């Protein structure tokens, strides 16, 4: 009788806990696939050791998954009309890491772990490997059955004004604080010249570069991205430490060294610049410690966007194909 009561209370508590996390729960695979998180971590680490730039690729992959159809692995589906082939998803990387993890998971616990969860866990592991903060990722996402190129317009563009960025994030339940915090992911990774080169030449009606760009930094960017040169040359989004998950991205935005126009615009409006300033720190970076604390909170929120749980969706056998 006591055992039955204890199980009842535990089930109830689990239910409450899961409700607080939008139907997800920490340690969802603890009995169905106890090594799931360790397998994913080891796979991400093996790829990272060969190519540390993959960390940024994985973090961006999860963000792009969540903003279209929710965090449901829809970004992983291949096919001409699939989400992955939309212009907004240009340059996405890390698909092979997710596939490798899935192969190992299927060998260990077939049909148990969703591709959507692999993406969320791999994003966390990527941040940790980049010397960033760690957090427990609520799991239990199911994989979606829809992946459509035409829906990718909900993703933000580097040309978006703050008002448009704000609307796009708000439509996913994320506020200004979440927006600035999550864009802090640009503390690692790179961009192609083609996403910001227009800022370097003839940006103003008088033929000058974007005046919000630090004029001392301008010639360096122009050297990497000549006016009619190769648009696929890569530039680090955080000029000071592209492999380190720290607050120098915010210092760069404060100092006019933001690469993407959308990043630099965060400094142009009081509502967002105060948050940038806060993270950038003004007492020898002491306040910068807060980013370590806020980023995981914002990630847990983003990783919970429109998730499918319970009997919804499916657990894909192969991440790039519906069952
Ligand atoms: C207003 C919002 C955002 C815009 C307009 C934006 C835009 C971009 C663009 C244009 C790139 C360069 C892609 C390339 O050339 O390969 C990029 C890279 C990246 N983005 Fe964002 N992004 C936004 C928010 C976010 C968020 C919320 C995250 C994650 C939480 C994120 C993570 C990354 C990472 C890690 C990279 C580097 C990827 C790599 O090195 O392959 N971004 N972003």
PDB file of N, CA and C in Angstrom, residues 193 196-197 199-201 213-214 216-226 235-236 239 256-259:
ATOM      1  N   UNK A 193      30.902  36.630 -45.784  1.00  0.00           N
ATOM      2  CA  UNK A 193      30.926  38.058 -46.149  1.00  0.00           C
ATOM      3  C   UNK A 193      29.575  38.516 -46.704  1.00  0.00           C
ATOM      4  N   UNK A 196      27.001  40.565 -44.643  1.00  0.00           N
ATOM      5  CA  UNK A 196      27.188  41.926 -44.094  1.00  0.00           C
ATOM      6  C   UNK A 196      28.009  42.843 -44.985  1.00  0.00           C
ATOM      7  N   UNK A 197      28.477  42.344 -46.123  1.00  0.00           N
ATOM      8  CA  UNK A 197      29.366  43.149 -46.962  1.00  0.00           C
ATOM      9  C   UNK A 197      28.730  44.477 -47.380  1.00  0.00           C
ATOM     10  N   UNK A 199      27.307  46.507 -45.730  1.00  0.00           N
ATOM     11  CA  UNK A 199      27.553  47.560 -44.728  1.00  0.00           C
ATOM     12  C   UNK A 199      28.879  48.280 -44.991  1.00  0.00           C
ATOM     13  N   UNK A 200      29.763  47.643 -45.746  1.00  0.00           N
ATOM     14  CA  UNK A 200      31.128  48.155 -45.905  1.00  0.00           C
ATOM     15  C   UNK A 200      31.285  49.137 -47.061  1.00  0.00           C
ATOM     16  N   UNK A 201      30.340  49.099 -48.005  1.00  0.00           N
ATOM     17  CA  UNK A 201      30.466  49.931 -49.217  1.00  0.00           C
ATOM     18  C   UNK A 201      29.107  50.540 -49.588  1.00  0.00           C
ATOM     19  N   UNK A 213      29.321  51.343 -37.737  1.00  0.00           N
ATOM     20  CA  UNK A 213      30.464  50.426 -37.701  1.00  0.00           C
ATOM     21  C   UNK A 213      31.707  51.211 -37.268  1.00  0.00           C
ATOM     22  N   UNK A 214      32.435  50.670 -36.330  1.00  0.00           N
ATOM     23  CA  UNK A 214      33.666  51.303 -35.833  1.00  0.00           C
ATOM     24  C   UNK A 214      34.614  51.564 -37.012  1.00  0.00           C
ATOM     25  N   UNK A 216      37.633  52.295 -37.220  1.00  0.00           N
ATOM     26  CA  UNK A 216      38.975  51.690 -37.145  1.00  0.00           C
ATOM     27  C   UNK A 216      38.939  50.221 -37.585  1.00  0.00           C
ATOM     28  N   UNK A 217      37.779  49.592 -37.441  1.00  0.00           N
ATOM     29  CA  UNK A 217      37.615  48.164 -37.768  1.00  0.00           C
ATOM     30  C   UNK A 217      37.297  47.981 -39.259  1.00  0.00           C
ATOM     31  N   UNK A 218      36.716  49.048 -39.840  1.00  0.00           N
ATOM     32  CA  UNK A 218      36.240  48.981 -41.227  1.00  0.00           C
ATOM     33  C   UNK A 218      37.286  48.471 -42.234  1.00  0.00           C
ATOM     34  N   UNK A 219      38.526  49.050 -42.250  1.00  0.00           N
ATOM     35  CA  UNK A 219      39.496  48.582 -43.260  1.00  0.00           C
ATOM     36  C   UNK A 219      39.830  47.096 -43.119  1.00  0.00           C
ATOM     37  N   UNK A 220      39.802  46.586 -41.894  1.00  0.00           N
ATOM     38  CA  UNK A 220      40.095  45.149 -41.694  1.00  0.00           C
ATOM     39  C   UNK A 220      39.015  44.296 -42.352  1.00  0.00           C
ATOM     40  N   UNK A 221      37.772  44.716 -42.166  1.00  0.00           N
ATOM     41  CA  UNK A 221      36.673  43.949 -42.765  1.00  0.00           C
ATOM     42  C   UNK A 221      36.686  44.077 -44.286  1.00  0.00           C
ATOM     43  N   UNK A 222      37.015  45.291 -44.754  1.00  0.00           N
ATOM     44  CA  UNK A 222      37.067  45.497 -46.217  1.00  0.00           C
ATOM     45  C   UNK A 222      38.176  44.648 -46.847  1.00  0.00           C
ATOM     46  N   UNK A 223      39.263  44.437 -46.098  1.00  0.00           N
ATOM     47  CA  UNK A 223      40.366  43.616 -46.626  1.00  0.00           C
ATOM     48  C   UNK A 223      39.919  42.158 -46.775  1.00  0.00           C
ATOM     49  N   UNK A 224      39.113  41.684 -45.826  1.00  0.00           N
ATOM     50  CA  UNK A 224      38.659  40.278 -45.914  1.00  0.00           C
ATOM     51  C   UNK A 224      37.537  40.136 -46.942  1.00  0.00           C
ATOM     52  N   UNK A 225      36.688  41.145 -47.002  1.00  0.00           N
ATOM     53  CA  UNK A 225      35.532  41.077 -47.895  1.00  0.00           C
ATOM     54  C   UNK A 225      35.580  42.217 -48.922  1.00  0.00           C
ATOM     55  N   UNK A 226      36.428  42.097 -49.955  1.00  0.00           N
ATOM     56  CA  UNK A 226      36.485  43.153 -50.973  1.00  0.00           C
ATOM     57  C   UNK A 226      35.140  43.300 -51.677  1.00  0.00           C
ATOM     58  N   UNK A 235      34.123  35.349 -41.690  1.00  0.00           N
ATOM     59  CA  UNK A 235      34.587  36.338 -40.717  1.00  0.00           C
ATOM     60  C   UNK A 235      34.033  35.955 -39.347  1.00  0.00           C
ATOM     61  N   UNK A 236      34.820  36.096 -38.305  1.00  0.00           N
ATOM     62  CA  UNK A 236      34.339  35.711 -36.976  1.00  0.00           C
ATOM     63  C   UNK A 236      33.321  36.738 -36.456  1.00  0.00           C
ATOM     64  N   UNK A 239      35.095  39.297 -32.880  1.00  0.00           N
ATOM     65  CA  UNK A 239      36.459  39.429 -33.407  1.00  0.00           C
ATOM     66  C   UNK A 239      37.528  39.051 -32.384  1.00  0.00           C
ATOM     67  N   UNK A 256      30.887  49.173 -31.449  1.00  0.00           N
ATOM     68  CA  UNK A 256      30.686  49.334 -32.898  1.00  0.00           C
ATOM     69  C   UNK A 256      31.373  48.258 -33.716  1.00  0.00           C
ATOM     70  N   UNK A 257      31.732  47.168 -33.066  1.00  0.00           N
ATOM     71  CA  UNK A 257      32.417  46.079 -33.777  1.00  0.00           C
ATOM     72  C   UNK A 257      31.522  44.874 -34.022  1.00  0.00           C
ATOM     73  N   UNK A 258      30.218  45.079 -33.975  1.00  0.00           N
ATOM     74  CA  UNK A 258      29.278  44.007 -34.305  1.00  0.00           C
ATOM     75  C   UNK A 258      29.348  43.782 -35.810  1.00  0.00           C
ATOM     76  N   UNK A 259      29.357  42.540 -36.248  1.00  0.00           N
ATOM     77  CA  UNK A 259      29.537  42.265 -37.683  1.00  0.00           C
ATOM     78  C   UNK A 259      28.207  42.334 -38.435  1.00  0.00           C
TER      79      UNK A 259
END
